[in-house]
Short mmCIF file of N, CA, C and O in Angstrom, two decimals:
data_model
loop_
_atom_site.label_atom_id
_atom_site.label_comp_id
_atom_site.label_asym_id
_atom_site.label_seq_id
_atom_site.Cartn_x
_atom_site.Cartn_y
_atom_site.Cartn_z
N MET A 50 20.62 22.53 17.85
CA MET A 50 21.12 22.75 17.05
C MET A 50 21.63 21.53 16.43
O MET A 50 21.22 21.08 15.32
N ALA A 51 22.12 20.68 17.68
CA ALA A 51 22.48 19.12 16.85
C ALA A 51 20.90 18.63 16.49
O ALA A 51 21.24 18.15 15.30
N ASN A 52 19.90 18.77 16.81
CA ASN A 52 18.63 18.16 16.47
C ASN A 52 17.95 18.51 14.85
O ASN A 52 17.34 17.87 14.20
N LYS A 53 18.37 20.07 14.54
CA LYS A 53 17.94 20.59 13.13
C LYS A 53 19.13 19.82 12.42
O LYS A 53 18.47 19.72 11.32
N GLN A 54 20.31 19.41 12.50
CA GLN A 54 21.21 19.02 11.72
C GLN A 54 20.50 17.43 11.39
O GLN A 54 20.67 16.86 10.15
N ARG A 55 19.86 16.58 12.07
CA ARG A 55 19.28 15.25 12.15
C ARG A 55 18.12 15.34 11.40
O ARG A 55 17.79 14.72 10.24
N ILE A 56 17.00 16.16 11.27
CA ILE A 56 16.13 16.94 10.65
C ILE A 56 16.27 17.17 9.24
O ILE A 56 15.89 16.62 8.27
N SER A 57 17.17 17.75 8.82
CA SER A 57 17.59 18.21 7.69
C SER A 57 18.17 17.12 6.92
O SER A 57 18.79 16.38 6.98
N SER A 58 17.77 17.47 5.52
CA SER A 58 17.79 16.67 4.17
C SER A 58 19.44 17.45 3.58
O SER A 58 19.66 16.35 2.64
N GLY A 59 20.04 17.97 4.42
CA GLY A 59 21.53 18.54 4.04
C GLY A 59 21.84 19.73 2.94
O GLY A 59 22.42 20.13 2.62
N ASN A 60 20.17 20.13 2.37
CA ASN A 60 20.17 21.19 1.28
C ASN A 60 19.56 22.20 1.90
O ASN A 60 18.14 21.94 2.21
N LYS A 61 19.67 23.40 2.56
CA LYS A 61 18.91 24.57 3.18
C LYS A 61 17.98 24.71 2.11
O LYS A 61 16.57 24.98 3.10
N ARG A 62 17.83 24.79 1.21
CA ARG A 62 16.76 25.01 0.04
C ARG A 62 15.28 24.25 0.55
O ARG A 62 14.36 24.69 0.98
N ILE A 63 15.93 22.88 0.29
CA ILE A 63 15.19 21.89 0.62
C ILE A 63 14.16 22.00 1.82
O ILE A 63 13.37 21.86 2.18
N ASP A 64 15.19 22.32 2.81
CA ASP A 64 15.02 22.32 4.52
C ASP A 64 14.03 23.53 4.55
O ASP A 64 12.86 23.85 5.25
N LYS A 65 13.86 24.56 3.93
CA LYS A 65 13.62 25.63 3.85
C LYS A 65 12.29 25.62 3.55
O LYS A 65 11.14 25.81 4.00
N PHE A 66 12.16 24.56 2.42
CA PHE A 66 10.62 24.28 1.94
C PHE A 66 9.92 23.53 2.70
O PHE A 66 8.67 23.46 2.62
N PHE A 67 10.56 22.45 3.43
CA PHE A 67 10.04 21.13 4.31
C PHE A 67 9.39 22.27 5.12
O PHE A 67 8.07 21.71 5.86
N GLU A 68 10.13 23.66 5.87
CA GLU A 68 9.61 24.36 6.90
C GLU A 68 8.02 25.28 6.40
O GLU A 68 7.10 25.12 7.05
N LYS A 69 8.14 24.89 5.04
CA LYS A 69 6.59 25.63 4.66
C LYS A 69 5.76 24.90 4.68
O LYS A 69 4.71 25.04 5.03
N ILE A 70 6.35 23.55 4.11
CA ILE A 70 5.38 22.51 3.89
C ILE A 70 4.50 22.23 5.51
O ILE A 70 3.39 22.17 5.85
N VAL A 71 5.17 22.13 6.60
CA VAL A 71 4.84 22.12 8.09
C VAL A 71 4.11 23.46 8.63
O VAL A 71 3.17 23.09 9.40
N ASN A 72 4.49 24.25 8.18
CA ASN A 72 3.77 25.59 8.37
C ASN A 72 2.73 25.83 7.98
O ASN A 72 1.37 25.88 8.21
N VAL A 73 2.11 25.28 7.12
CA VAL A 73 0.99 25.05 6.06
C VAL A 73 0.24 23.65 6.73
O VAL A 73 -1.28 24.01 6.85
N LEU A 74 0.76 22.74 7.28
CA LEU A 74 -0.19 21.73 7.91
C LEU A 74 -0.45 22.42 9.15
O LEU A 74 -1.26 21.68 9.64
N ASN A 75 0.09 23.23 9.40
CA ASN A 75 -0.33 23.97 10.81
C ASN A 75 -0.96 24.73 10.99
O ASN A 75 -0.94 25.56 12.07
N SER A 76 -1.26 25.77 10.02
CA SER A 76 -2.17 26.69 9.23
C SER A 76 -3.58 26.44 8.91
O SER A 76 -4.07 25.43 9.27
N ASP A 77 -4.36 27.68 9.28
CA ASP A 77 -5.61 27.79 8.69
C ASP A 77 -5.74 27.27 7.40
O ASP A 77 -7.15 26.43 6.99
N GLU A 78 -4.77 27.04 6.37
CA GLU A 78 -4.60 26.45 4.98
C GLU A 78 -5.11 24.91 5.26
O GLU A 78 -5.83 24.62 4.20
N VAL A 79 -4.76 24.15 5.93
CA VAL A 79 -5.29 22.86 6.16
C VAL A 79 -6.21 23.00 7.56
O VAL A 79 -5.61 23.07 8.57
N GLU A 80 -7.63 22.59 6.91
CA GLU A 80 -8.30 22.76 8.25
C GLU A 80 -8.60 21.18 8.98
O GLU A 80 -8.54 21.60 10.06
N ALA A 81 -8.38 20.70 8.41
CA ALA A 81 -8.56 19.21 9.16
C ALA A 81 -7.74 18.13 7.98
O ALA A 81 -7.51 18.04 6.75
N ILE A 82 -7.33 16.81 8.44
CA ILE A 82 -6.55 15.69 7.64
C ILE A 82 -7.64 14.74 8.27
O ILE A 82 -8.01 14.46 9.27
N TYR A 83 -8.27 13.69 7.10
CA TYR A 83 -9.09 12.36 7.70
C TYR A 83 -8.10 11.59 7.09
O TYR A 83 -8.09 11.33 6.03
N LEU A 84 -8.20 10.28 7.85
CA LEU A 84 -8.24 8.95 7.27
C LEU A 84 -9.12 8.32 6.90
O LEU A 84 -9.87 8.09 7.86
N VAL A 85 -9.62 7.97 5.81
CA VAL A 85 -10.40 7.09 5.35
C VAL A 85 -10.24 5.76 4.97
O VAL A 85 -9.52 5.62 4.23
N LYS A 86 -11.38 4.94 5.05
CA LYS A 86 -11.17 3.34 4.61
C LYS A 86 -10.64 3.67 3.33
O LYS A 86 -9.94 2.66 2.74
N SER A 87 -11.41 4.35 2.22
CA SER A 87 -11.25 4.61 1.10
C SER A 87 -11.82 5.56 0.74
O SER A 87 -12.89 6.34 1.04
N LEU A 88 -11.48 6.36 -0.50
CA LEU A 88 -11.84 7.60 -1.16
C LEU A 88 -12.30 7.53 -2.34
O LEU A 88 -11.75 7.59 -3.42
N LYS A 89 -13.75 7.55 -2.85
CA LYS A 89 -14.20 7.90 -3.93
C LYS A 89 -13.83 9.22 -4.20
O LYS A 89 -14.22 10.24 -3.68
N ASP A 90 -13.69 9.54 -5.69
CA ASP A 90 -13.31 10.22 -6.30
C ASP A 90 -14.84 11.41 -6.17
O ASP A 90 -15.52 10.82 -6.93
N PRO A 91 -15.02 12.38 -5.71
CA PRO A 91 -16.40 13.30 -5.65
C PRO A 91 -16.64 13.49 -6.96
O PRO A 91 -17.97 14.02 -6.96
N ASP A 92 -16.26 13.53 -8.00
CA ASP A 92 -16.42 14.37 -9.32
C ASP A 92 -16.25 13.05 -9.93
O ASP A 92 -17.58 12.96 -11.20
N ARG A 93 -15.58 11.81 -10.11
CA ARG A 93 -16.04 10.11 -10.89
C ARG A 93 -16.74 9.38 -9.82
O ARG A 93 -15.66 8.96 -9.15
N LYS A 94 -17.93 9.06 -9.80
CA LYS A 94 -17.88 8.37 -8.33
C LYS A 94 -17.43 6.85 -8.59
O LYS A 94 -17.22 6.19 -7.67
N LYS A 95 -16.97 6.32 -9.72
CA LYS A 95 -16.27 4.92 -9.71
C LYS A 95 -15.50 5.48 -9.77
O LYS A 95 -14.48 3.48 -10.03
N GLU A 96 -14.62 6.26 -9.37
CA GLU A 96 -12.95 5.86 -9.60
C GLU A 96 -12.53 6.18 -7.75
O GLU A 96 -13.27 7.12 -7.09
N TYR A 97 -11.50 5.71 -7.41
CA TYR A 97 -11.01 6.17 -6.00
C TYR A 97 -9.42 6.56 -6.19
O TYR A 97 -8.69 6.77 -7.16
N LEU A 98 -9.43 7.38 -5.11
CA LEU A 98 -8.27 8.71 -5.06
C LEU A 98 -7.04 7.66 -4.06
O LEU A 98 -7.90 7.27 -3.04
N CYS A 99 -6.02 8.46 -4.27
CA CYS A 99 -5.10 8.12 -3.21
C CYS A 99 -5.32 8.89 -1.93
O CYS A 99 -5.02 9.30 -0.81
N GLY A 100 -5.70 10.39 -2.21
CA GLY A 100 -6.01 11.64 -1.28
C GLY A 100 -6.39 12.57 -2.21
O GLY A 100 -6.68 12.45 -3.21
N TYR A 101 -7.14 13.54 -1.23
CA TYR A 101 -7.98 14.82 -2.02
C TYR A 101 -8.34 15.75 -0.83
O TYR A 101 -8.19 15.55 0.34
N LEU A 102 -7.91 17.18 -1.69
CA LEU A 102 -7.78 18.35 -0.79
C LEU A 102 -9.03 18.84 -1.27
O LEU A 102 -9.07 19.23 -2.15
N ASP A 103 -10.45 19.22 -0.15
CA ASP A 103 -11.56 19.48 -1.06
C ASP A 103 -11.29 21.15 -0.62
O ASP A 103 -9.81 21.96 -0.54
N GLU A 104 -12.19 21.93 -0.88
CA GLU A 104 -12.13 23.21 -1.11
C GLU A 104 -12.08 24.35 0.19
O GLU A 104 -11.86 25.51 0.48
N GLU A 105 -12.69 23.35 0.94
CA GLU A 105 -11.93 24.10 2.28
C GLU A 105 -10.91 23.67 2.92
O GLU A 105 -10.96 24.13 4.06
N GLY A 106 -9.77 23.49 2.53
CA GLY A 106 -8.59 22.75 3.16
C GLY A 106 -8.77 21.73 4.03
O GLY A 106 -7.46 21.32 4.85
N ILE A 107 -9.65 20.67 3.78
CA ILE A 107 -9.60 19.26 4.33
C ILE A 107 -9.14 18.39 3.55
O ILE A 107 -9.51 18.26 2.44
N ILE A 108 -7.90 17.79 4.15
CA ILE A 108 -7.16 16.36 3.43
C ILE A 108 -7.98 15.47 3.92
O ILE A 108 -7.79 15.04 5.20
N PHE A 109 -8.16 14.91 2.63
CA PHE A 109 -8.49 12.91 3.04
C PHE A 109 -7.66 12.30 2.32
O PHE A 109 -6.86 12.50 1.34
N LEU A 110 -7.44 11.52 3.27
CA LEU A 110 -6.27 10.30 2.91
C LEU A 110 -6.66 9.06 2.96
O LEU A 110 -7.64 8.40 3.87
N SER A 111 -6.71 8.47 1.83
CA SER A 111 -6.92 6.46 1.90
C SER A 111 -6.07 6.23 2.30
O SER A 111 -5.23 6.21 2.15
N LYS A 112 -6.67 5.05 3.40
CA LYS A 112 -6.09 3.62 3.68
C LYS A 112 -5.98 2.63 3.03
O LYS A 112 -5.40 1.09 3.40
N ASP A 113 -6.81 2.61 1.71
CA ASP A 113 -6.82 1.73 0.87
C ASP A 113 -5.80 0.99 0.52
O ASP A 113 -5.34 1.78 -0.17
N LYS A 114 -5.88 0.11 0.50
CA LYS A 114 -4.25 -0.98 0.48
C LYS A 114 -3.89 -0.67 -1.17
O LYS A 114 -2.88 -1.01 -1.74
N ARG A 115 -4.77 -0.77 -2.06
CA ARG A 115 -5.04 -0.70 -3.70
C ARG A 115 -4.57 0.82 -3.76
O ARG A 115 -3.94 1.07 -5.18
N LYS A 116 -4.65 1.77 -2.76
CA LYS A 116 -4.27 3.21 -3.30
C LYS A 116 -3.05 3.59 -2.54
O LYS A 116 -2.28 4.16 -3.14
N ASN A 117 -2.93 3.12 -1.37
CA ASN A 117 -1.46 3.66 -0.52
C ASN A 117 -1.04 2.14 0.42
O ASN A 117 -1.98 2.01 1.25
N ARG A 118 0.05 1.30 0.10
CA ARG A 118 0.00 0.35 0.67
C ARG A 118 0.61 0.20 2.05
O ARG A 118 0.38 -0.52 2.69
N ASN A 119 0.97 1.30 2.45
CA ASN A 119 1.74 1.33 3.69
C ASN A 119 1.53 3.10 4.27
O ASN A 119 1.27 3.91 3.40
N LYS A 120 1.92 3.62 5.57
CA LYS A 120 1.94 4.57 5.84
C LYS A 120 3.05 5.72 5.14
O LYS A 120 2.47 6.42 5.13
N ASN A 121 3.86 5.21 4.56
CA ASN A 121 4.98 5.78 3.61
C ASN A 121 4.47 6.62 2.60
O ASN A 121 4.29 7.60 2.08
N GLU A 122 3.42 5.85 1.81
CA GLU A 122 2.81 5.93 0.68
C GLU A 122 1.56 6.85 1.22
O GLU A 122 1.48 8.42 0.42
N ILE A 123 1.10 6.84 2.50
CA ILE A 123 0.00 7.90 2.87
C ILE A 123 0.30 9.17 3.13
O ILE A 123 0.14 10.24 2.76
N ALA A 124 1.91 8.70 3.74
CA ALA A 124 2.49 10.31 4.02
C ALA A 124 3.16 11.15 2.70
O ALA A 124 2.83 12.20 2.50
N GLN A 125 3.17 10.24 1.52
CA GLN A 125 3.46 10.83 0.28
C GLN A 125 2.39 11.42 -0.02
O GLN A 125 2.38 12.84 -0.54
N THR A 126 1.22 10.71 0.05
CA THR A 126 -0.13 11.35 -0.78
C THR A 126 -0.32 12.88 0.23
O THR A 126 -0.84 13.84 -0.04
N LEU A 127 0.25 12.80 1.52
CA LEU A 127 -0.28 13.79 2.19
C LEU A 127 0.56 15.40 1.79
O LEU A 127 0.15 16.21 1.49
N LEU A 128 2.08 14.48 1.58
CA LEU A 128 2.80 15.67 0.89
C LEU A 128 1.94 16.19 -0.52
O LEU A 128 2.16 17.58 -0.44
N HIS A 129 1.30 15.33 -1.33
CA HIS A 129 0.86 15.54 -2.60
C HIS A 129 -0.17 16.62 -2.34
O HIS A 129 -0.41 17.60 -2.84
N GLU A 130 -1.07 16.20 -1.43
CA GLU A 130 -1.73 17.33 -0.90
C GLU A 130 -1.45 18.55 -0.77
O GLU A 130 -2.22 20.05 -0.87
N VAL A 131 -0.61 18.73 0.14
CA VAL A 131 -0.25 19.77 0.99
C VAL A 131 0.36 20.68 -0.52
O VAL A 131 0.35 22.02 -0.10
N LEU A 132 0.66 20.04 -1.24
CA LEU A 132 1.79 21.21 -2.57
C LEU A 132 0.56 21.09 -3.20
O LEU A 132 0.57 22.40 -3.86
N HIS A 133 -0.96 20.92 -3.34
CA HIS A 133 -1.63 21.55 -3.94
C HIS A 133 -2.45 22.41 -3.49
O HIS A 133 -2.42 23.79 -4.04
N ALA A 134 -2.09 22.75 -1.86
CA ALA A 134 -2.82 24.18 -1.10
C ALA A 134 -1.54 24.89 -1.60
O ALA A 134 -2.22 26.49 -1.25
N ILE A 135 -0.47 24.65 -1.27
CA ILE A 135 0.74 25.40 -1.53
C ILE A 135 0.89 25.86 -3.12
O ILE A 135 1.17 27.27 -3.40
N PHE A 136 0.45 25.26 -4.01
CA PHE A 136 0.34 25.58 -5.59
C PHE A 136 -0.66 25.20 -5.84
O PHE A 136 -1.05 24.52 -6.95
N PRO A 137 -1.78 26.11 -5.98
CA PRO A 137 -3.18 25.51 -6.20
C PRO A 137 -3.23 25.88 -7.74
O PRO A 137 -3.89 25.18 -8.22
N LYS A 138 -2.69 26.31 -8.87
CA LYS A 138 -3.03 26.55 -10.11
C LYS A 138 -2.18 25.77 -10.83
O LYS A 138 -2.13 25.36 -11.92
N ASP A 139 -0.99 24.70 -9.80
CA ASP A 139 0.07 23.62 -10.95
C ASP A 139 -0.92 22.54 -11.25
O ASP A 139 -2.14 22.10 -10.40
N SER A 140 -0.98 22.03 -12.52
CA SER A 140 -1.89 21.14 -12.98
C SER A 140 -1.19 19.79 -11.90
O SER A 140 -0.50 19.62 -11.23
N GLU A 141 -1.83 18.92 -12.17
CA GLU A 141 -1.96 17.17 -11.72
C GLU A 141 -0.65 16.69 -11.92
O GLU A 141 0.20 16.70 -11.32
N ASP A 142 0.47 16.85 -12.99
CA ASP A 142 1.02 16.34 -13.47
C ASP A 142 2.18 17.00 -12.92
O ASP A 142 3.76 16.61 -12.19
N ILE A 143 2.12 18.33 -12.61
CA ILE A 143 3.39 19.10 -11.97
C ILE A 143 3.83 19.29 -10.73
O ILE A 143 4.25 18.74 -9.84
N ILE A 144 1.80 18.86 -9.84
CA ILE A 144 2.28 18.37 -8.73
C ILE A 144 3.05 17.00 -8.47
O ILE A 144 3.48 16.60 -7.35
N TYR A 145 2.63 15.82 -9.11
CA TYR A 145 3.01 14.77 -9.25
C TYR A 145 4.28 14.88 -9.29
O TYR A 145 5.61 14.19 -8.76
N ALA A 146 4.88 15.68 -10.11
CA ALA A 146 6.37 15.79 -10.48
C ALA A 146 7.21 16.49 -8.83
O ALA A 146 8.54 16.21 -8.83
N LYS A 147 6.59 17.26 -8.44
CA LYS A 147 7.08 18.23 -7.52
C LYS A 147 7.02 16.98 -6.35
O LYS A 147 8.09 16.85 -5.34
N GLU A 148 6.24 16.25 -6.18
CA GLU A 148 5.38 15.16 -4.76
C GLU A 148 6.97 14.37 -5.07
O GLU A 148 7.86 13.93 -4.24
N GLU A 149 7.53 13.46 -6.15
CA GLU A 149 8.43 12.44 -6.43
C GLU A 149 9.91 13.11 -5.89
O GLU A 149 10.40 12.55 -5.30
N TYR A 150 9.82 14.93 -6.41
CA TYR A 150 11.41 15.25 -6.42
C TYR A 150 11.69 15.02 -5.15
O TYR A 150 12.52 14.99 -4.35
N TYR A 151 10.60 15.96 -4.23
CA TYR A 151 10.45 16.57 -2.80
C TYR A 151 10.76 15.09 -1.48
O TYR A 151 11.27 14.83 -0.83
N TRP A 152 9.97 14.21 -2.36
CA TRP A 152 9.93 12.84 -1.47
C TRP A 152 11.13 12.46 -1.27
O TRP A 152 11.45 11.69 -0.36
N SER A 153 11.91 12.55 -2.50
CA SER A 153 13.02 11.78 -2.75
C SER A 153 14.24 12.39 -2.25
O SER A 153 15.26 12.30 -1.65
N VAL A 154 14.27 13.64 -1.83
CA VAL A 154 15.31 14.41 -1.09
C VAL A 154 14.94 14.66 0.22
O VAL A 154 15.93 15.17 0.95
N PHE A 155 13.71 14.66 0.76
CA PHE A 155 13.52 14.61 2.18
C PHE A 155 14.38 13.68 2.98
O PHE A 155 14.61 12.50 2.15
N SER A 156 14.95 14.16 4.28
CA SER A 156 15.16 12.94 5.02
C SER A 156 14.19 12.10 5.54
O SER A 156 13.19 12.32 5.68
N ASN A 157 15.06 11.18 6.06
CA ASN A 157 14.41 10.11 6.62
C ASN A 157 13.37 11.10 7.81
O ASN A 157 12.45 10.63 7.92
N ARG A 158 13.86 11.83 8.41
CA ARG A 158 13.36 12.37 9.85
C ARG A 158 12.34 13.49 9.36
O ARG A 158 11.34 13.28 9.72
N GLN A 159 12.18 13.83 7.93
CA GLN A 159 11.50 14.61 7.48
C GLN A 159 10.41 14.08 6.91
O GLN A 159 9.12 14.10 6.99
N LYS A 160 10.72 13.02 6.74
CA LYS A 160 9.26 11.56 5.93
C LYS A 160 8.71 11.62 7.40
O LYS A 160 7.69 11.54 7.42
N GLU A 161 9.48 11.48 8.20
CA GLU A 161 8.81 10.68 9.68
C GLU A 161 7.95 11.62 10.20
O GLU A 161 6.78 11.43 10.64
N ILE A 162 8.26 12.91 9.81
CA ILE A 162 7.63 14.26 10.63
C ILE A 162 6.26 14.33 9.78
O ILE A 162 4.69 14.62 10.51
N LEU A 163 5.99 13.82 8.61
CA LEU A 163 4.76 13.70 7.76
C LEU A 163 4.36 12.96 8.09
O LEU A 163 3.24 13.15 7.91
N ARG A 164 4.82 11.52 8.47
CA ARG A 164 3.82 10.70 8.83
C ARG A 164 3.37 10.73 10.08
O ARG A 164 2.05 10.38 10.54
N PHE A 165 4.01 11.26 11.27
CA PHE A 165 2.96 12.18 12.24
C PHE A 165 1.83 12.85 12.27
O PHE A 165 1.09 12.77 12.93
N TYR A 166 1.69 13.56 11.00
CA TYR A 166 0.30 14.12 10.55
C TYR A 166 -0.42 13.37 10.07
O TYR A 166 -1.89 13.35 10.13
N ILE A 167 -0.41 12.20 10.00
CA ILE A 167 -1.50 10.79 9.45
C ILE A 167 -2.17 10.67 10.99
O ILE A 167 -1.63 10.17 12.09
N PRO A 168 -3.58 10.77 10.66
CA PRO A 168 -4.98 10.39 12.12
C PRO A 168 -4.18 8.92 12.01
O PRO A 168 -3.99 8.11 11.10
N ASN A 169 -4.68 8.76 13.42
CA ASN A 169 -4.37 7.21 13.75
C ASN A 169 -5.58 5.98 13.76
O ASN A 169 -5.79 4.98 13.17
N LYS A 170 -6.98 7.05 13.67
CA LYS A 170 -7.91 6.59 13.38
C LYS A 170 -8.86 7.08 12.11
O LYS A 170 -8.69 7.83 11.72
N ILE A 171 -9.61 6.12 11.59
CA ILE A 171 -10.53 5.78 10.28
C ILE A 171 -11.64 6.84 10.68
O ILE A 171 -12.25 6.63 11.73
N SER A 172 -11.89 7.87 9.93
CA SER A 172 -13.16 8.38 9.77
C SER A 172 -14.00 8.01 8.76
O SER A 172 -13.84 7.64 7.91
N ARG A 173 -15.20 8.33 9.39
CA ARG A 173 -16.37 8.21 8.26
C ARG A 173 -16.56 9.35 7.30
O ARG A 173 -17.23 9.14 6.35
N ILE A 174 -16.04 10.49 7.91
CA ILE A 174 -16.32 11.82 7.06
C ILE A 174 -15.53 11.24 5.52
O ILE A 174 -14.62 10.84 5.43
N GLN A 175 -16.14 11.71 4.39
CA GLN A 175 -16.15 11.56 3.31
C GLN A 175 -16.01 13.45 2.23
O GLN A 175 -16.96 14.02 3.16
N PRO A 176 -15.49 13.49 1.60
CA PRO A 176 -15.73 14.46 1.05
C PRO A 176 -16.77 15.17 0.21
O PRO A 176 -17.39 14.08 -0.41
N THR A 177 -17.33 16.36 -0.18
CA THR A 177 -18.68 16.04 -0.73
C THR A 177 -18.51 17.19 -1.92
O THR A 177 -17.53 18.12 -1.86
N PRO A 178 -19.23 16.81 -2.90
CA PRO A 178 -18.57 17.22 -4.31
C PRO A 178 -19.10 18.58 -4.43
O PRO A 178 -19.84 19.23 -3.84
#
């Protein structure tokens, strides 16, 4: 019980949603998570992304310092991509708003748990259009 209190954001609704995020990360909805050196947009080859969720449920996270400056930003990008999995019909603007909101209300321990899901090694796998 004491451990749950340390993980808690202090808001039961937020904590329940965080639990849903972790459940999605541990489910078949997210097939794999890859950390890549840089991430070209599969639709617009000249653009680079912070992250990407493909149709198979694979999440790609960019380690490019121009897109994600540190592990916290990569974790926030991971949150963004999981939100796409949870709310597939939401527009990019709505997902950004949700990402900003949830990141601001999650506890430090919850953010640490999200950072745990970031792979340690860079993969050469890239999304395919």
